[in-house]
XYZ file of C-alpha atoms in Angstrom:
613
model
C 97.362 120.858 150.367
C 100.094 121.041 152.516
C 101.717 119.539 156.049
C 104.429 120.172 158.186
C 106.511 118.856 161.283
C 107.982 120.954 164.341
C 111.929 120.215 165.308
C 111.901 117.789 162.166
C 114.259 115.915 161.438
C 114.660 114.192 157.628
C 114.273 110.795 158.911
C 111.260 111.096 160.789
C 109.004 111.585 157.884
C 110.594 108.922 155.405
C 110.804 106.406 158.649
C 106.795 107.497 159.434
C 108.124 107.711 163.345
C 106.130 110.851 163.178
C 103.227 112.042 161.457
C 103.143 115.640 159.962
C 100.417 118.173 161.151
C 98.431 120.080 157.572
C 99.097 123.169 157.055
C 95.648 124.725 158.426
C 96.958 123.877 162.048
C 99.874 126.182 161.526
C 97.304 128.936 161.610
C 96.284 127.731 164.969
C 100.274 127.313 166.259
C 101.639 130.654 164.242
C 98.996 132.875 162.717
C 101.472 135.313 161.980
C 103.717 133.271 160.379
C 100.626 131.307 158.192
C 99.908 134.780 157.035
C 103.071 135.345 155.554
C 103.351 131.880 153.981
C 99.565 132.168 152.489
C 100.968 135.843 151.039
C 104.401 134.185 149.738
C 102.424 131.139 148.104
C 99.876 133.188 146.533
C 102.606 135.427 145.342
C 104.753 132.753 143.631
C 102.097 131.079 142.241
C 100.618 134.521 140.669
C 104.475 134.963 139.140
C 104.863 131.678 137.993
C 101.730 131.053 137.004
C 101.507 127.919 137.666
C 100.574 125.921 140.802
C 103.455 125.497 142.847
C 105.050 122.767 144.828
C 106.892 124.996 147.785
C 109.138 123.997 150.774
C 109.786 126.081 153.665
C 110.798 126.214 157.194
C 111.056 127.928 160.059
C 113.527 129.161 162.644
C 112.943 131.131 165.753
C 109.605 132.746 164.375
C 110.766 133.571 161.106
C 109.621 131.837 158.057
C 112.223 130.783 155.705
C 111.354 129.944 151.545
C 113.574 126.831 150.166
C 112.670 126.035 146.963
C 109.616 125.868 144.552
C 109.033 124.440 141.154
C 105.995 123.340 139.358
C 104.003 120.948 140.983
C 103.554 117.394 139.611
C 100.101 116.542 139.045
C 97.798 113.838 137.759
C 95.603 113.910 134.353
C 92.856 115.049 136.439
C 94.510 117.492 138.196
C 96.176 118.860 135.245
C 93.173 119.623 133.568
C 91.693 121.048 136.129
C 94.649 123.413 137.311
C 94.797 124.549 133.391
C 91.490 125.393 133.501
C 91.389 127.467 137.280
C 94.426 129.117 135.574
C 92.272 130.281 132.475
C 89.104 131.320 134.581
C 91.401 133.027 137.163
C 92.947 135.529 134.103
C 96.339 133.761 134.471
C 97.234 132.061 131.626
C 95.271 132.276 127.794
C 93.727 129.006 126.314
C 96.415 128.473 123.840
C 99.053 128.377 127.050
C 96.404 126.346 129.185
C 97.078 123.843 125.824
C 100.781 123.447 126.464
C 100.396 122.411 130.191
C 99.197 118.965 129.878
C 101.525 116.418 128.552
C 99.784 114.726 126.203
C 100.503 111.269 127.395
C 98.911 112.121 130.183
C 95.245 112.037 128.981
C 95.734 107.686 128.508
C 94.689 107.583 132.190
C 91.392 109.372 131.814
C 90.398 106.426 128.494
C 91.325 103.291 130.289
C 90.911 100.852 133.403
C 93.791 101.299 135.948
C 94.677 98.921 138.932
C 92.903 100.137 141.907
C 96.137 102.276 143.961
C 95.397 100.792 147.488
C 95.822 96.751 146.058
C 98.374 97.493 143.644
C 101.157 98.469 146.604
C 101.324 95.312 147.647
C 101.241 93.523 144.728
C 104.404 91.807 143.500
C 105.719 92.037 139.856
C 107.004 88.807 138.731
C 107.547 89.801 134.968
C 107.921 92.701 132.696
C 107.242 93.053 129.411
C 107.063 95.658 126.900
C 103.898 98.661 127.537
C 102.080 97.569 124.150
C 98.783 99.194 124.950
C 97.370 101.529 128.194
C 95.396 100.085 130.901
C 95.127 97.621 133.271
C 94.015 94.178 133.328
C 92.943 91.443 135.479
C 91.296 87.740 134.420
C 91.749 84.526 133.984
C 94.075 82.582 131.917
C 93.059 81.733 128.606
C 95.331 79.969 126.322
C 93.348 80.366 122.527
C 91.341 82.874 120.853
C 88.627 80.185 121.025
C 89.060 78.853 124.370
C 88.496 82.916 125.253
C 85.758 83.136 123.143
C 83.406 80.352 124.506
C 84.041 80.845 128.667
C 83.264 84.710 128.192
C 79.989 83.437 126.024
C 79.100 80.878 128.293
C 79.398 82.521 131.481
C 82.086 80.345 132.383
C 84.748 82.878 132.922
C 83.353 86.707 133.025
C 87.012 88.401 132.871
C 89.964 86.387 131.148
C 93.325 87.298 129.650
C 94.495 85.836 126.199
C 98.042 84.617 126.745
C 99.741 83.529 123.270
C 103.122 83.092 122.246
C 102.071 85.388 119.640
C 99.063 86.812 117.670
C 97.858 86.488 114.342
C 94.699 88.139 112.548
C 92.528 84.361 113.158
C 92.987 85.862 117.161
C 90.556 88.924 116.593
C 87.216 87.135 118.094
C 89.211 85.715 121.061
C 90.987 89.711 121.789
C 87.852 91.204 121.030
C 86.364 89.632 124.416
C 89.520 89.360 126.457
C 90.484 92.087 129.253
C 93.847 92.029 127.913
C 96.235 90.621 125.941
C 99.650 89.084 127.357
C 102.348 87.933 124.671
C 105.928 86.195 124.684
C 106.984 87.691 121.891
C 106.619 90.415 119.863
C 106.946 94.436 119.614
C 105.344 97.589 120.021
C 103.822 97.305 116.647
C 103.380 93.789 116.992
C 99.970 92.621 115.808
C 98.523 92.080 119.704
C 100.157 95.951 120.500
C 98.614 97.356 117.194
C 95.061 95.384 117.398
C 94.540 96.081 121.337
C 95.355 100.039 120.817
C 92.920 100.037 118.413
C 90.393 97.985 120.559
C 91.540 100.052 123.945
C 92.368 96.659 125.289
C 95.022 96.568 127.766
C 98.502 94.512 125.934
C 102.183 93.475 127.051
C 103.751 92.440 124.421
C 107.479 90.616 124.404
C 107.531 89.468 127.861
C 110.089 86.937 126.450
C 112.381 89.320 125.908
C 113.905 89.867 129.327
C 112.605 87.245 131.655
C 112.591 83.528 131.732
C 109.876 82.774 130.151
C 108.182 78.973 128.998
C 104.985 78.654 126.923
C 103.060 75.453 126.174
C 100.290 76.718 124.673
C 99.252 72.753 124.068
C 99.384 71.574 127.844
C 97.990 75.582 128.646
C 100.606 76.257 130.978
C 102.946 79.395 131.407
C 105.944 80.115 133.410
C 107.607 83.436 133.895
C 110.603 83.719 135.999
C 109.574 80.361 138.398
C 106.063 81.690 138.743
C 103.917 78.814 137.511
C 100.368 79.687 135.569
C 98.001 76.941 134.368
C 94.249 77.959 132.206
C 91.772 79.418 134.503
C 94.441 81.142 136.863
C 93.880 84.770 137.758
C 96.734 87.240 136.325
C 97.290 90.817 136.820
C 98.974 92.829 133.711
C 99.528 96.554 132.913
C 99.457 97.869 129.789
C 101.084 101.303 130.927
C 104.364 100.183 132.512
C 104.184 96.204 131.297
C 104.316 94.660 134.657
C 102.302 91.277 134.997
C 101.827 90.459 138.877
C 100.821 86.624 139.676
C 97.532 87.614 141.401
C 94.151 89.159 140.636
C 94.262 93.008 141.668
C 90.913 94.945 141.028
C 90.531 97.674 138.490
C 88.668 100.947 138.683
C 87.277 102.189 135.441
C 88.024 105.081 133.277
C 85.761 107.971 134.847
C 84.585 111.496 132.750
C 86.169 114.113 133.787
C 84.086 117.691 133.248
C 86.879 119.748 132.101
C 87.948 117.283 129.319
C 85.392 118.335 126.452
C 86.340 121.767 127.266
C 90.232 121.726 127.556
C 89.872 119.579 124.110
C 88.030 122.293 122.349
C 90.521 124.570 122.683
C 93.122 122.278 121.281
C 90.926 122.240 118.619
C 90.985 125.468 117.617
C 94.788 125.342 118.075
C 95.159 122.704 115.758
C 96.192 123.003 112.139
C 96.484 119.226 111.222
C 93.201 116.992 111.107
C 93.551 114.097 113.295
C 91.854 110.913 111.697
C 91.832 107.674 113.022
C 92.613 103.531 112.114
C 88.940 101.852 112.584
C 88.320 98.159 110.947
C 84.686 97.901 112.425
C 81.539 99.836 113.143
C 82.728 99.433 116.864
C 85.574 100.979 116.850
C 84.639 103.878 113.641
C 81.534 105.150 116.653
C 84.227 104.806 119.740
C 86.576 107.272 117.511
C 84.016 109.318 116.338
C 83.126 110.161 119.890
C 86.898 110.703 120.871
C 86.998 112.882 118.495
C 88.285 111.751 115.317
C 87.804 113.690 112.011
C 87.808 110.952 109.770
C 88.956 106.974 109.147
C 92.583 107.377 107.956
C 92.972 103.548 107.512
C 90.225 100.687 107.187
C 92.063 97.827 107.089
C 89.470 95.271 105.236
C 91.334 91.741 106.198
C 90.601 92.943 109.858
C 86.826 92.287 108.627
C 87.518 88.677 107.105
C 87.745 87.009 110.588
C 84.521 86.251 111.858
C 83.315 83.104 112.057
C 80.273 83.450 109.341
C 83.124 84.449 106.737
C 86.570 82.957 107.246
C 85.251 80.260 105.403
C 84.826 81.920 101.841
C 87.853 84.049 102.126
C 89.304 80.463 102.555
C 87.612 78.924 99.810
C 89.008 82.171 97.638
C 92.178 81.785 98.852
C 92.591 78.080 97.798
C 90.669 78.115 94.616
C 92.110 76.138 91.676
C 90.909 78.849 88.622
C 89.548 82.065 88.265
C 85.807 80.998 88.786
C 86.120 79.138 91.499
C 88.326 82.371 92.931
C 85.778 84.605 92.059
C 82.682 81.944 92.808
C 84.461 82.626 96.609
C 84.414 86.382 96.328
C 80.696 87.284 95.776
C 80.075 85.086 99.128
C 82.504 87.542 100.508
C 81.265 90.589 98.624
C 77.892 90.936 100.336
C 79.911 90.806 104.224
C 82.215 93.689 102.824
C 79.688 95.858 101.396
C 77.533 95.556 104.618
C 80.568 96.515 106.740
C 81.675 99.758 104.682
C 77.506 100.844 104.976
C 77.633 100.832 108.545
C 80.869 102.402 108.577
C 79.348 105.108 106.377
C 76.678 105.503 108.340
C 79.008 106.320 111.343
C 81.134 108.647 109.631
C 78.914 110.751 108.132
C 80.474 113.424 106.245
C 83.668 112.370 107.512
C 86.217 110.643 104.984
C 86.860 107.320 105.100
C 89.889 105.673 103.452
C 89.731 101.733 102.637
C 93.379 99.693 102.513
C 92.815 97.322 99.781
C 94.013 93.566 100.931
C 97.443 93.593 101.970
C 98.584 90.609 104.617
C 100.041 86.925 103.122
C 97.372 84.927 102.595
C 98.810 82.241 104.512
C 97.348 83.839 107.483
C 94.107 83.231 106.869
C 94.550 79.472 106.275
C 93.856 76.793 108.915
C 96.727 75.288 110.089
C 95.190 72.250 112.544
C 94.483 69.217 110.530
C 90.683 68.920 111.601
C 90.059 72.512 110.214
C 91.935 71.572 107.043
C 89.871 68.452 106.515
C 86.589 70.152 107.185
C 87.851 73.231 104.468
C 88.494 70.289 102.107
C 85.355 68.658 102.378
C 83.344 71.854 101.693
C 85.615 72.698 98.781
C 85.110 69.074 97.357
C 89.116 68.673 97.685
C 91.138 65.823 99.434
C 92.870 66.865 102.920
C 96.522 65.984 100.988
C 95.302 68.208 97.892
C 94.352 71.396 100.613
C 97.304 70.576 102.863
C 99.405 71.154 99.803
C 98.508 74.412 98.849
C 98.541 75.074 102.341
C 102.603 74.448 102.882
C 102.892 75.832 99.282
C 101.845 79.363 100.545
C 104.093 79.767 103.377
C 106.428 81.735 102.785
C 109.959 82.261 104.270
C 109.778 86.174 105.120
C 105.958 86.334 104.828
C 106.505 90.674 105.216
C 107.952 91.054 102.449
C 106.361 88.460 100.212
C 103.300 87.473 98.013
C 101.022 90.772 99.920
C 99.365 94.387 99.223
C 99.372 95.094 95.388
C 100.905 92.173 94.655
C 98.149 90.271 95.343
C 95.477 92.160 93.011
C 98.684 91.752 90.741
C 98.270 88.495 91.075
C 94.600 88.047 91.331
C 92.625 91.224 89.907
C 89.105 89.512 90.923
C 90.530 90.340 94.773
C 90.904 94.061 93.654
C 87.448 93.882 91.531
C 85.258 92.202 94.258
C 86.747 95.128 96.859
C 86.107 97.802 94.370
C 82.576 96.825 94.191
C 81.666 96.457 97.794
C 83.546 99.973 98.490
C 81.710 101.658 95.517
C 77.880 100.210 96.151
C 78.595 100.718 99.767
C 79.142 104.629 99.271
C 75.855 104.621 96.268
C 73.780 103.282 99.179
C 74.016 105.341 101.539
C 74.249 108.719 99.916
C 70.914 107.846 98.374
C 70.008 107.091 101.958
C 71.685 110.549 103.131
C 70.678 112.480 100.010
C 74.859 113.280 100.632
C 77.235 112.004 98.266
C 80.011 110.350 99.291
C 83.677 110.336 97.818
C 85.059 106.734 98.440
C 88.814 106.823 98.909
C 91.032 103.745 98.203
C 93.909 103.114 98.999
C 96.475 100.682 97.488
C 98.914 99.092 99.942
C 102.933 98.548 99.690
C 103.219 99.595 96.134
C 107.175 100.094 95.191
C 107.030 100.730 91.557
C 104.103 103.630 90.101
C 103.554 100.652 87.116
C 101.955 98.512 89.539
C 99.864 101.269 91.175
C 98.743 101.863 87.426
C 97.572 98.156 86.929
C 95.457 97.773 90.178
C 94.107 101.271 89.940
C 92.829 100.820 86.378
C 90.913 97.743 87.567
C 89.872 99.963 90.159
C 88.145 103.044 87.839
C 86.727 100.229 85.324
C 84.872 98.479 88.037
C 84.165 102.005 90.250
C 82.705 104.012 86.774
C 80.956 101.117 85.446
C 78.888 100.892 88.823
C 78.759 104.577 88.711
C 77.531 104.610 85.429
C 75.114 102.336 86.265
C 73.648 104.398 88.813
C 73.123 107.675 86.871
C 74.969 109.457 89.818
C 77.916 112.009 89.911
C 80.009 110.174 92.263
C 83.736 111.235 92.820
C 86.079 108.847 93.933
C 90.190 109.241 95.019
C 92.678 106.352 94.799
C 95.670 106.642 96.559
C 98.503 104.678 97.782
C 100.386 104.067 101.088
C 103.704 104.854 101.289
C 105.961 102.148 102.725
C 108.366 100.649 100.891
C 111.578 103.462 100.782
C 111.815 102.764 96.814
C 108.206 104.170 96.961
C 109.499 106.987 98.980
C 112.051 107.132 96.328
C 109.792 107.633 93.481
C 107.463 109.413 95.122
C 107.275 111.856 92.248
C 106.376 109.457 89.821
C 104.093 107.798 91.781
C 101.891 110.868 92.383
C 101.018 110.741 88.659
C 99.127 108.172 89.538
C 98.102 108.482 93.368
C 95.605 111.180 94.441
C 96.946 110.795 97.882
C 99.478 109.561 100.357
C 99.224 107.590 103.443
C 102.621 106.690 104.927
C 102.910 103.371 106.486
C 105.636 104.202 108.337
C 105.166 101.193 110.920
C 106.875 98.806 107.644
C 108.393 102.109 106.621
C 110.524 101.865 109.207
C 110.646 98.235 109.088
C 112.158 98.208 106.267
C 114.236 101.326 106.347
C 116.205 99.655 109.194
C 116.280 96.572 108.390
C 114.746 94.511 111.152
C 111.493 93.106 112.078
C 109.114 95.204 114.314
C 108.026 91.685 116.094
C 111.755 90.626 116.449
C 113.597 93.552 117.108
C 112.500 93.724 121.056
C 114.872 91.245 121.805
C 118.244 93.309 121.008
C 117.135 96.618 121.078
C 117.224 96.565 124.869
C 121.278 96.511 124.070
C 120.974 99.103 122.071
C 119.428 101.588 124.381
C 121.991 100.549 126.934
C 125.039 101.266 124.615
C 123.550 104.481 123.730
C 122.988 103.545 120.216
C 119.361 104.098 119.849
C 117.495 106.442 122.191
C 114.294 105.127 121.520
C 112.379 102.355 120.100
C 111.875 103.554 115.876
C 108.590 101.665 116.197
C 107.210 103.813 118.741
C 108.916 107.519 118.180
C 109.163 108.207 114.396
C 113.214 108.397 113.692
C 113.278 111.764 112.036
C 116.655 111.642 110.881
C 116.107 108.409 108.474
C 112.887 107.586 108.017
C 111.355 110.988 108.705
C 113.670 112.314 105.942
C 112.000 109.733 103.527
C 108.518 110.788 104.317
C 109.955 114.559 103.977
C 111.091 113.927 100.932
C 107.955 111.634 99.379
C 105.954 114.707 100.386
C 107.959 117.037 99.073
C 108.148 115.377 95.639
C 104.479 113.815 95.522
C 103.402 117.547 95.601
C 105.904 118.659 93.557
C 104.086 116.592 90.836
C 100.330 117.089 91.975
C 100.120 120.217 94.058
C 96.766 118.932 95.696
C 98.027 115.840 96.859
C 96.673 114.394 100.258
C 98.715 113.925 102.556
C 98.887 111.797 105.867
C 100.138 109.524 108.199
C 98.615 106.502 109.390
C 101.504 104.285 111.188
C 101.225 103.756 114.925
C 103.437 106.754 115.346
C 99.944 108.830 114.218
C 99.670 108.847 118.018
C 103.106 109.738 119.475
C 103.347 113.375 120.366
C 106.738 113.840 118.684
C 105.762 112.043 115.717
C 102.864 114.202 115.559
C 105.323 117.412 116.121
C 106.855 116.247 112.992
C 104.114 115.440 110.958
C 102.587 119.179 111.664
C 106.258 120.652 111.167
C 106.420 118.799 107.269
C 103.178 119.400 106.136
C 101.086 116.674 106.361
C 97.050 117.124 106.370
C 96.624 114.748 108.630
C 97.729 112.089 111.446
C 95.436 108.418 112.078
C 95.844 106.675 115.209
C 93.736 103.729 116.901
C 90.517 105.297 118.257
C 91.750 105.545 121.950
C 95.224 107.512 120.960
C 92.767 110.013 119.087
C 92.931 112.673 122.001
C 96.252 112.543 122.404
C 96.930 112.860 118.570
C 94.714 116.293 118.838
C 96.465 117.425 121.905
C 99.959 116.868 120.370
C 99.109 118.461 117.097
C 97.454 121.425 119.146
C 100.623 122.090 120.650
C 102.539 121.541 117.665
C 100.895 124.207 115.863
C 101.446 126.661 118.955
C 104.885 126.176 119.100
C 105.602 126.188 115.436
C 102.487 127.726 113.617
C 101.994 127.129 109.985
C 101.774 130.223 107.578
């Protein structure tokens, strides 16, 4: 496409006092001069190879070139100029590859505003971009409140505003268009939950705006803009602008050159690209994106629904071993039926299950009515539960009583998983007639002792049930790498790990120093001042905590040359983390289900540019 303007001046285009004729009427005006300007184009475009964004003018007959450069183009476009370029003899598949950023492919996976209403919509906040798409509903104030208008018709599209989230949120996100925070970062637990759900989030919108929260009276205030429950609100998840009005989305549409751009990625690739999946939802909606495997099953994720919170509870606040345990097989059953259907999904695929690893503080009830009603069933007093309620808080929860430490603590936790992980995998390769190999994973282990306690309970529990069975079932446990000491002692560790999965979103955590929820409100200043050029939480920092992963790797395989490893942080889905996953060595990358194509289309590109040997 193309237009142009006689005796223009500058101003009359950007002022709209005059409207540009396209370029077919200048064959009408000046055939001989659109002859030479169809030859010219068709000429740069066949040297550059590339489609080409050309200015011109022309003086007294004569046609006069300006400039040209590489045209700027959407997702669609891009995919389908790489492929023209390909059929037309132009460019190879593996250079077709590097011409689409990435990045770009978000915007062919999610809702986006509709372009028309969104110009004259007004931003009155901005948060942080936490999660892609856009989002428009109501205001809802709890993961309950969102829950029951979506079930009962009352509300059909609302918007889960919280001062933060915590895991007891998942039913409430889970039906919400998006998610809108006050505080929090880009591997907050709204940011890494919606990724993973392809739910629109903006996260932090505290951070740099005036911003008041009363999540009690259900009212919300950013930068004098007033919001009460059941007002509309606009947010988007790609540049983190909320807009004080309801602006209508268009959905994701196919796009027929996707499958086939994507295959040739594939064969570019030399890193498999896995993915995080918690459910049988979102194991099917990676599996069709794409993904290879499930590089992280985080099981708390499936402790949340309503027809289990309450035993996990009862486990949790348990005053010996057989009540604890008593609590676990009502759990058991709810585990084991989860990993089946996960299974079932994955196929031949690997799947790799994260042992327990939050505080169990966040699963407690923390309104009085809840306690009392968790007291009653546990034949406790509401002082007695309230007790060891306040007596599990804990003052830096991230680093406390969590992962290993609590099948340290309580082996029956680490037992009860075992079991549901091991008869889950029995069951369905004698449905399959394929056997499975079951591979878990013990989270935020620091010292290889520890990782030796929970992984003997592990094979005495895995080879009894084995036994049991009469099968010849292989199994892998492995650890995730996230603590730098573990990083550290890599090399001893892998005497007793059969793989590595760095957790580099606490990784880098703790390698810096700061909190990934907290550390939106100052790093602002820090990109300012030139200190940091980019948030650690979203682009792997290579120097520091990319040299610890380097270096675990290197040593882990030093001491078993067939170790696995992976990565399965949030940065699994950055293109330059990817880059430097594929340049170290790792087997593989996870991301959340919706980052999954742009995982394969980084580590295509990374393996063109820098190709293993």
């Amino acid at each position: 496409m193309g237009e142009y303007l006689i005796n223009a001046q500058g101003e009359d285009v950007v002022a709209g006092v005059r409207t540009p004729f396209p370029i077919s009427h200048l064959q009408e005006q000046m055939p001989e001069v659109y002859k030479e300007f169809v030859s010219i184009a068709d000429r740069l475009e066949k040297y550059f190879r590339d489609m080409q964004d050309m200015e011109f003018t022309i003086e007294d007959g004569h046609l006069y070139m300006l400039q040209t450069r590489n045209g700027k183009r959407t997702a669609q476009a891009a995919l389908q100029v790489a492929c023209d370029l390909v059929d037309e003899g132009m460019i190879t598949e593996r250079e077709a590859v590097l011409r689409v950023e990435p990045k770009q492919l978000d915007t062919l996976l999610h809702p986006q505003f509709d372009a028309a209403a969104l110009k004259a919509a007004e931003v009155v906040g901005k948060g942080l971009a936490a999660s892609p798409g856009s989002a428009c509903g109501q205001i809802v104030f709890t993961a309950e409140e969102a829950e029951e208008m979506v079930k009962s018709g009352k509300m059909k599209k609302v918007v889960l505003v919280r001062l933060e989230t915590s895991p007891e949120d998942i039913v409430g996100m889970q039906v919400s268009q998006g998610i809108l925070t006050v505080r929090g970062g880009m591997t907050s637990h709204a940011a890494v939950v919606a990724r993973g759900m392809g739910a629109c989030c903006v996260s932090g919108c505290g951070n740099d705006n005036d911003v008041k929260i009363d999540e009690e009276a259900k009212t919300l205030e950013i930068n004098g803009h007033k919001f009460v429950g059941g007002d509309w609100i606009s947010i988007d998840g790609s540049t983190g602008n909320i807009y004080a009005e309801q602006i209508p989305t268009v959905a994701a549409t196919g796009n027929k050159n996707f499958n086939r751009f994507m295959a040739w990625a594939d064969a570019a690739r030399q890193m498999l690209v896995m993915t995080n999946a918690d459910n049988p939802r979102d194991a099917q909606q990676a599996v069709d994106l794409g993904a290879e495997g499930i590089g992280l099953c985080r099981t708390e994720h499936m402790f949340f629904a309503e027809d289990r919170i309450k035993a996990v509870r009862e486990m949790i606040c348990a005053r010996t071993v057989e009540e604890r345990e008593a609590a676990l097989a009502k759990v058991e059953p709810y585990q084991q039926s989860d990993f089946e259907a996960m299974y079932r999904i994955m196929g031949e695929r690997p799947m790799t299950i994260r042992y327990l690893d939050p505080p169990l503080h966040e699963f407690l009830p923390s309104k009085d009515e809840e306690i009392k009603e968790l007291a009653k069933d546990m034949g406790m007093t509401f002082d007695e539960l309230k007790n060891v309620v306040v007596s599990l808080h804990e003052f830096n929860p991230m680093m406390g009583h969590r992962g290993c430490r609590l099948a340290v603590t309580y082996p029956e936790i680490a037992v009860m998983q075992t079991r549901a992980v091991i008869k889950a995998a029995l069951k369905v390769s004698a449905e399959t007639g394929k056997m499975i190999t079951p591979h878990i994973m013990i989270p935020l282990v620091g010292e290889v002792k520890e990782l030796k306690f929970v992984k003997d309970i592990v094979v005495e529990t895995a080879d009894k049930l084995i036994a049991e069975a009469g099968v010849d079932m292989k199994y892998q446990v492995g650890t995730m790498i996230e603590i730098p000491r573990a990083a550290l002692t890599a090399g001893d560790i892998a005497k007793e790990a059969e793989f590595f999965s760095f957790g580099t979103n606490d990784l880098t955590q703790m390698t810096f120093g700061f909190s990934r929820d907290d550390a939106a409100k100052f790093l602002g200043a820090y990109y300012d001042h030139k200190i940091y050029e980019s948030d650690p939480f979203q682009h792997l920092d290579q120097i520091g905590v990319g040299k610890l992963v380097k270096m675990a790797a290197t040593d882990g395989r030093a001491t078993r040359p067939d170790l696995g490893l992976g990565i399965c942080g949030e940065h699994g889905g950055d293109p330059s983390s990817v880059e430097f996953c594929h340049n170290i060595g790792l087997d593989y990358v996870s991301c959340s289900p919706f980052r999954v194509p742009i995982a394969r289309l980084a580590a295509a590109q990374a393996a063109i540019k820098n190709p293993r040997k």
